[in-house]
XYZ file of C-alpha atoms in Angstrom:
404
model
C 22.254 -27.515 62.152
C 20.537 -24.299 60.285
C 24.173 -23.847 58.126
C 23.674 -27.270 56.935
C 19.717 -27.082 55.844
C 20.458 -23.202 53.750
C 23.114 -24.333 52.355
C 20.811 -26.910 50.832
C 18.299 -25.026 50.162
C 20.419 -22.657 48.332
C 21.331 -25.727 46.302
C 18.399 -26.678 46.185
C 17.022 -23.581 44.421
C 19.577 -23.094 41.843
C 19.462 -26.215 40.611
C 15.149 -25.257 40.084
C 16.258 -22.278 38.115
C 18.568 -23.876 36.288
C 16.108 -26.841 35.510
C 13.761 -23.466 34.200
C 15.822 -21.466 32.367
C 15.307 -20.699 28.873
C 17.489 -18.730 26.472
C 15.966 -15.522 25.470
C 16.273 -17.629 21.226
C 13.836 -19.667 22.730
C 12.530 -17.824 24.467
C 11.320 -15.676 21.300
C 10.574 -18.939 19.595
C 7.578 -19.768 21.668
C 6.723 -16.679 21.960
C 5.867 -16.022 18.539
C 4.632 -19.626 18.364
C 1.587 -18.500 20.521
C 1.217 -15.745 19.363
C 1.340 -17.401 16.504
C -1.141 -20.094 17.146
C -4.647 -17.136 17.296
C -3.717 -15.571 14.103
C -5.220 -17.464 10.855
C -3.015 -18.867 8.611
C -2.240 -16.265 6.044
C -3.910 -17.049 2.418
C -3.136 -19.063 -0.280
C -0.858 -17.827 -3.478
C -2.923 -15.900 -6.224
C -4.042 -17.363 -9.615
C -2.701 -16.570 -11.714
C -6.142 -14.661 -13.693
C -9.210 -14.104 -11.423
C -11.390 -11.310 -10.339
C -12.058 -10.112 -6.468
C -14.941 -7.802 -4.893
C -12.441 -4.583 -2.876
C -14.757 -4.490 -0.009
C -11.929 -2.319 1.231
C -13.116 0.670 -1.224
C -16.332 2.911 -1.613
C -17.214 6.192 -4.196
C -17.980 8.572 -3.147
C -20.922 10.324 -6.318
C -20.600 14.268 -7.623
C -22.276 15.085 -9.965
C -22.991 19.259 -11.045
C -22.303 20.723 -13.381
C -19.250 22.689 -12.159
C -18.076 18.671 -11.083
C -15.025 18.787 -12.988
C -13.970 22.261 -12.734
C -14.302 21.783 -9.552
C -12.281 18.013 -9.254
C -9.908 19.250 -11.914
C -8.503 21.996 -9.242
C -8.069 19.543 -5.818
C -6.306 16.624 -7.760
C -3.214 15.566 -9.148
C -5.078 13.639 -12.186
C -5.741 16.024 -15.651
C -9.848 14.866 -15.109
C -9.675 14.919 -18.886
C -7.882 12.797 -21.650
C -4.934 13.864 -22.926
C -7.594 15.089 -27.077
C -8.729 17.381 -23.569
C -12.387 15.325 -24.554
C -14.114 13.497 -21.195
C -13.286 10.597 -19.392
C -14.331 7.598 -20.752
C -12.641 5.361 -18.292
C -11.342 6.026 -14.862
C -7.610 7.340 -13.946
C -5.572 7.456 -10.426
C -4.468 10.377 -9.101
C -4.365 11.608 -5.146
C -6.684 14.742 -3.160
C -2.991 16.661 -1.818
C -3.344 19.099 1.148
C -1.920 22.510 0.954
C 1.422 21.841 1.573
C 1.801 18.484 -0.636
C 1.315 15.947 0.872
C -1.205 12.763 0.384
C -5.057 12.731 1.691
C -6.182 10.534 -0.738
C -5.122 8.242 -3.253
C -7.928 7.829 -5.535
C -9.778 6.307 -8.972
C -12.028 8.906 -10.040
C -14.706 7.084 -12.771
C -16.360 8.831 -14.839
C -20.394 8.020 -13.789
C -21.891 6.662 -17.029
C -24.459 4.694 -16.244
C -25.807 6.886 -13.038
C -24.706 4.443 -10.314
C -24.568 7.781 -8.419
C -28.192 7.922 -7.544
C -29.943 11.828 -6.700
C -28.297 14.060 -8.814
C -26.007 12.222 -10.514
C -28.723 9.956 -12.410
C -30.639 13.476 -13.162
C -28.201 15.108 -15.071
C -27.078 13.796 -19.024
C -24.750 15.927 -19.923
C -21.516 14.165 -20.326
C -18.721 15.908 -17.841
C -20.752 16.259 -15.211
C -20.446 13.256 -13.252
C -18.589 11.056 -11.647
C -17.886 8.421 -9.333
C -14.506 8.938 -6.837
C -12.547 5.288 -5.197
C -11.887 5.640 -1.697
C -9.972 3.353 0.656
C -13.656 2.402 2.659
C -12.586 3.886 6.704
C -11.117 7.187 4.988
C -14.615 7.646 2.556
C -16.318 9.957 4.566
C -13.858 12.075 6.099
C -13.002 12.700 2.074
C -16.471 13.674 1.381
C -16.670 15.583 3.846
C -13.532 17.417 2.892
C -15.045 17.537 -0.425
C -18.735 19.273 0.668
C -16.321 21.961 2.802
C -14.202 23.777 0.228
C -16.537 23.599 -2.501
C -17.945 26.695 -1.275
C -20.266 27.765 -4.158
C -20.131 24.985 -7.147
C -23.053 23.353 -8.113
C -22.318 20.012 -7.915
C -23.676 17.045 -4.987
C -21.700 15.305 -2.777
C -22.940 12.031 -2.129
C -21.077 8.603 -0.433
C -22.719 5.757 -1.800
C -23.455 2.508 0.490
C -21.557 0.179 0.501
C -24.452 -2.293 -1.476
C -25.274 0.362 -3.560
C -22.199 -0.060 -5.659
C -18.912 -2.201 -6.041
C -15.428 -1.685 -6.994
C -13.920 -4.943 -8.449
C -10.500 -5.854 -9.668
C -10.080 -8.231 -11.981
C -6.158 -9.793 -13.906
C -5.421 -12.323 -16.325
C -1.583 -12.706 -16.352
C -1.318 -14.803 -19.827
C -3.287 -11.368 -21.547
C -5.740 -12.510 -22.632
C -9.465 -10.196 -22.501
C -10.978 -10.778 -19.280
C -14.257 -10.544 -20.689
C -15.888 -10.713 -24.657
C -18.307 -8.293 -23.740
C -17.746 -5.279 -25.955
C -19.887 -2.976 -23.666
C -18.489 -3.885 -20.795
C -14.771 -2.944 -21.681
C -14.964 0.189 -23.210
C -16.062 0.803 -19.872
C -13.360 -1.456 -17.815
C -10.818 0.839 -16.022
C -7.372 -0.361 -17.114
C -4.893 -0.096 -13.798
C -2.875 2.206 -14.787
C -0.153 1.739 -11.068
C 2.306 -0.585 -13.127
C 2.409 -3.938 -16.924
C -0.201 -6.070 -15.576
C -1.550 -5.257 -12.933
C -5.393 -5.425 -13.849
C -8.634 -4.182 -14.765
C -10.598 -2.403 -12.444
C -14.427 -2.041 -12.840
C -17.125 -0.347 -11.069
C -21.055 -2.488 -10.570
C -24.377 -1.727 -9.533
C -24.713 -3.453 -6.186
C -22.669 -6.914 -5.074
C -23.452 -8.015 -8.816
C -20.376 -9.362 -9.997
C -19.319 -8.889 -13.318
C -19.183 -10.555 -16.103
C -16.340 -11.918 -17.024
C -14.258 -14.759 -18.178
C -12.510 -15.865 -15.060
C -13.282 -17.536 -11.674
C -13.477 -15.575 -9.240
C -10.950 -14.917 -5.039
C -11.214 -13.009 -2.127
C -9.358 -9.581 -1.831
C -6.280 -11.098 -0.703
C -4.673 -11.974 -3.405
C -5.147 -8.175 -5.101
C -3.111 -7.360 -1.894
C -0.953 -10.030 -2.130
C -0.250 -9.337 -6.116
C -0.114 -5.418 -5.337
C 2.114 -5.811 -2.570
C 3.906 -7.979 -4.896
C 4.727 -5.191 -7.041
C 5.127 -2.573 -4.656
C 1.824 -0.436 -4.868
C 0.256 1.138 -2.048
C -3.806 1.785 -1.127
C -5.477 3.425 1.683
C -4.595 5.085 4.249
C -2.753 2.382 5.917
C 0.355 2.245 3.112
C -0.250 5.428 2.406
C -0.657 7.659 6.301
C -2.413 11.289 5.978
C -0.521 14.408 4.924
C 3.216 12.713 5.787
C 3.971 10.805 2.711
C 5.231 13.214 -0.454
C 3.492 12.011 -3.212
C 6.274 10.771 -5.357
C 7.498 9.285 -1.366
C 4.364 6.606 -2.870
C 6.033 6.637 -6.850
C 2.237 8.418 -8.161
C 5.082 9.525 -10.341
C 5.476 6.388 -12.421
C 2.010 5.122 -11.367
C 0.493 7.953 -13.455
C -0.465 9.437 -10.632
C 0.644 12.803 -11.661
C 0.115 15.558 -14.379
C 2.461 17.756 -14.691
C 0.647 19.368 -17.045
C -2.160 20.191 -16.281
C -3.933 23.561 -14.183
C -3.357 24.703 -10.679
C -4.103 21.893 -7.818
C -4.295 21.987 -4.374
C -1.332 21.023 -3.553
C 0.982 22.186 -6.518
C 3.833 24.151 -5.719
C 6.019 21.628 -3.371
C 4.953 18.294 -6.500
C 6.194 20.827 -8.831
C 9.415 21.576 -6.599
C 10.029 17.895 -6.296
C 10.308 16.965 -9.253
C 12.574 19.825 -10.708
C 13.968 21.058 -7.722
C 14.557 17.762 -5.243
C 15.997 14.463 -5.250
C 13.265 11.307 -2.637
C 15.104 9.538 -0.971
C 12.283 6.902 -0.089
C 9.815 5.253 -2.045
C 7.691 3.000 -0.785
C 9.356 -0.828 -2.116
C 7.537 -4.266 -1.784
C 9.589 -5.972 1.184
C 10.046 -10.188 2.223
C 10.473 -10.709 5.553
C 12.640 -13.979 6.627
C 14.152 -15.572 9.941
C 17.112 -13.448 11.910
C 18.660 -16.992 11.497
C 17.974 -17.320 7.179
C 20.330 -15.401 4.681
C 19.654 -13.323 2.092
C 16.347 -14.132 -0.157
C 17.507 -13.695 -3.781
C 14.452 -12.676 -5.212
C 11.223 -11.390 -4.162
C 8.514 -14.684 -3.124
C 5.255 -14.763 -1.971
C 5.513 -18.164 0.186
C 2.770 -18.726 2.844
C 3.713 -22.776 3.241
C 8.397 -22.541 3.844
C 7.358 -23.957 7.082
C 4.911 -25.456 9.699
C 4.171 -22.528 11.563
C 2.871 -19.995 8.882
C 5.739 -17.101 8.387
C 9.106 -17.353 9.032
C 8.796 -18.779 13.020
C 5.143 -18.714 12.866
C 5.278 -14.867 12.495
C 3.221 -13.453 9.931
C 3.461 -9.088 8.634
C 0.460 -8.885 9.588
C 2.002 -8.656 13.229
C 3.895 -5.801 13.008
C 2.946 -3.200 13.715
C 2.651 0.023 10.960
C 5.638 2.088 11.086
C 8.179 -0.467 12.963
C 11.670 1.471 12.253
C 13.941 -1.011 10.092
C 17.343 -1.475 11.309
C 20.611 -1.721 9.712
C 21.845 -5.352 12.026
C 24.247 -5.259 14.083
C 24.591 -1.575 13.061
C 23.872 1.245 14.497
C 22.998 4.411 12.031
C 20.218 6.045 10.735
C 16.988 4.102 10.149
C 16.514 2.887 6.720
C 12.174 2.870 6.412
C 9.776 2.492 7.826
C 6.962 -0.919 7.698
C 3.837 0.294 6.424
C 2.163 -3.778 6.431
C 2.105 -7.246 4.957
C 0.250 -10.093 4.483
C 2.575 -13.754 5.457
C 5.774 -13.270 4.140
C 5.482 -9.776 2.308
C 4.376 -6.374 1.954
C 5.296 -2.906 1.292
C 7.890 -0.436 2.822
C 8.892 3.238 2.840
C 12.700 3.087 2.546
C 15.880 5.044 1.758
C 16.594 3.498 -1.058
C 20.870 5.238 -1.071
C 20.548 2.557 2.048
C 18.736 -0.483 0.648
C 19.214 -0.688 -2.850
C 21.309 -0.117 -4.963
C 19.636 2.140 -7.159
C 22.049 5.754 -7.647
C 19.529 8.954 -6.961
C 19.380 11.775 -9.448
C 23.186 13.654 -8.888
C 24.623 10.732 -6.903
C 27.241 8.410 -9.049
C 26.523 5.797 -7.035
C 24.734 5.091 -4.811
C 26.819 5.786 -1.903
C 25.429 3.238 1.686
C 24.856 0.654 -0.334
C 26.218 -2.617 0.894
C 24.773 -5.857 -0.901
C 26.236 -7.189 1.809
C 24.147 -5.326 4.993
C 21.366 -6.817 6.307
C 18.113 -5.270 7.517
C 15.944 -5.857 11.138
C 12.963 -5.120 12.069
C 11.410 -5.299 16.121
C 8.268 -4.636 18.229
C 7.296 -5.308 21.802
C 8.403 -4.903 25.097
C 12.036 -5.952 25.714
C 10.919 -9.732 27.945
C 8.647 -10.245 24.489
C 10.569 -8.851 22.099
C 10.326 -9.633 18.420
C 12.148 -9.705 15.121
C 12.905 -11.068 11.852
C 15.386 -9.649 8.961
C 13.315 -7.512 5.951
C 14.734 -7.658 2.370
C 13.907 -4.787 -0.018
C 13.190 -5.228 -3.684
C 13.200 -1.953 -6.322
C 10.331 -3.342 -8.896
C 11.162 -3.182 -13.156
C 8.326 -0.838 -13.349
C 10.171 1.530 -11.014
C 13.601 1.082 -11.708
C 13.438 2.453 -15.943
C 11.265 5.436 -14.477
C 13.844 5.931 -12.309
C 16.775 5.463 -14.781
C 14.823 7.121 -17.352
C 14.943 10.260 -14.804
C 18.619 10.687 -14.908
C-alpha cells in the first residue's frame, strides 16, 4: 500500500513539474516584460528642427587677467582663433590628466555678456573671462580641479547655479538659419563636432533663446547625438580611462595639434604620430537575438508593442557591459556605454566590429560581415541578452580615410 501511495505521489509531482516548466527563452521574455513594465517608454524620434535646454550641462566662470593663459595650458583646444585673435564664439575641447586620459569634455565660451557675474561682470578686457560648459554631474569636481591648479594665476573660478544661466542646443536639418536675429547669431556657437549637429547657445537664467524653431526635450538632442556617434559627459566618456582619440575628439575639432604645451599633450601627440587607435566610440543599434542583422542605423521606438527589443530598452543595459561575439569565444569586441530605446554608443574595436582599415594594415584583419555581437548581463537565472550592431558615421569614415 505504501509503495502504491509513493508511486502515485511521484507521478503527481512529475505532472506538476511538467505543467509548471517554462523554457529558458520564454522565462527570459517574461522577465524582460516584467522588468520593462516599470520603465517609461522611449521618447519619440527627434524633430527635423528644434531647440532644447540641456539641464545635463552646467557652466563654470573663469575670469581674470590670467584666465586665457591658464586655460591655454590645461585644455586640448586653442584659446585663440586661427588668426591668433580672441574668439567671439565657443569651441570644443577637453581637460586631460598627466597621462593623456580624458577628465572632462567641455565647451569653452568667451563670456561676452558677463554671465559669470562678480569678477567676470566687472572685467571689460577681451579674453579675460570665459564660461566652461561641462557635465552637470562633474561640474563641481572640475571647478575644484581648476582652483587646485591655478596656483598664483590671477583668476577667479565660480560654479554658476543652475538657474543663473542655461545651455541650449538648436538644429535645423533643412539648412535654414535658426534665427534672423543678427546679434544672437554673432554669439551662437556652431557645434564643431560633426556636420549638421546644430548650434550651442548660452542664455542668462532659463530664458529660452528667441529662435524661429519649436521647443523640444533634451532627449531629442541626445538621440541625435547617438545617431551621429557623439559622446558627451562622463557617463559616456569614462573619466581617466578614455584617450581623446578613442572618443573621436581628433575628428570632432576637439584637439589642436599645433598649439603649445598643455597637460596630457605628450601622449596625445605620440598617439597621433606613432600609435594606432584600435577602439573608438561608435553609434550602435541593439536588436533582438532572433532578428536579422540591421543594415542601416535607425531609431525605432515604436517597433514593438513593448518598447525596445522584446520590451528591453537600451536604458536598462548596464554601462561597460562587455560586447561579445555571438556563438564564438575570444577577446571582447568592446563595451557598451549608454543608450535610448534601440540606439546608443559603444566603445568598439574597429578591426572586429567594422570594415575600417587601420593605418599600416591592408584590410580589416578579423572583420566578418556575417558576424554578430552580443550584450549579456544579469544573474544566471535572470540573464538578459540583445544583439548589437556598430555603424561608422560618414564623417568619421572620411576622417579616418584621409589620415591613411
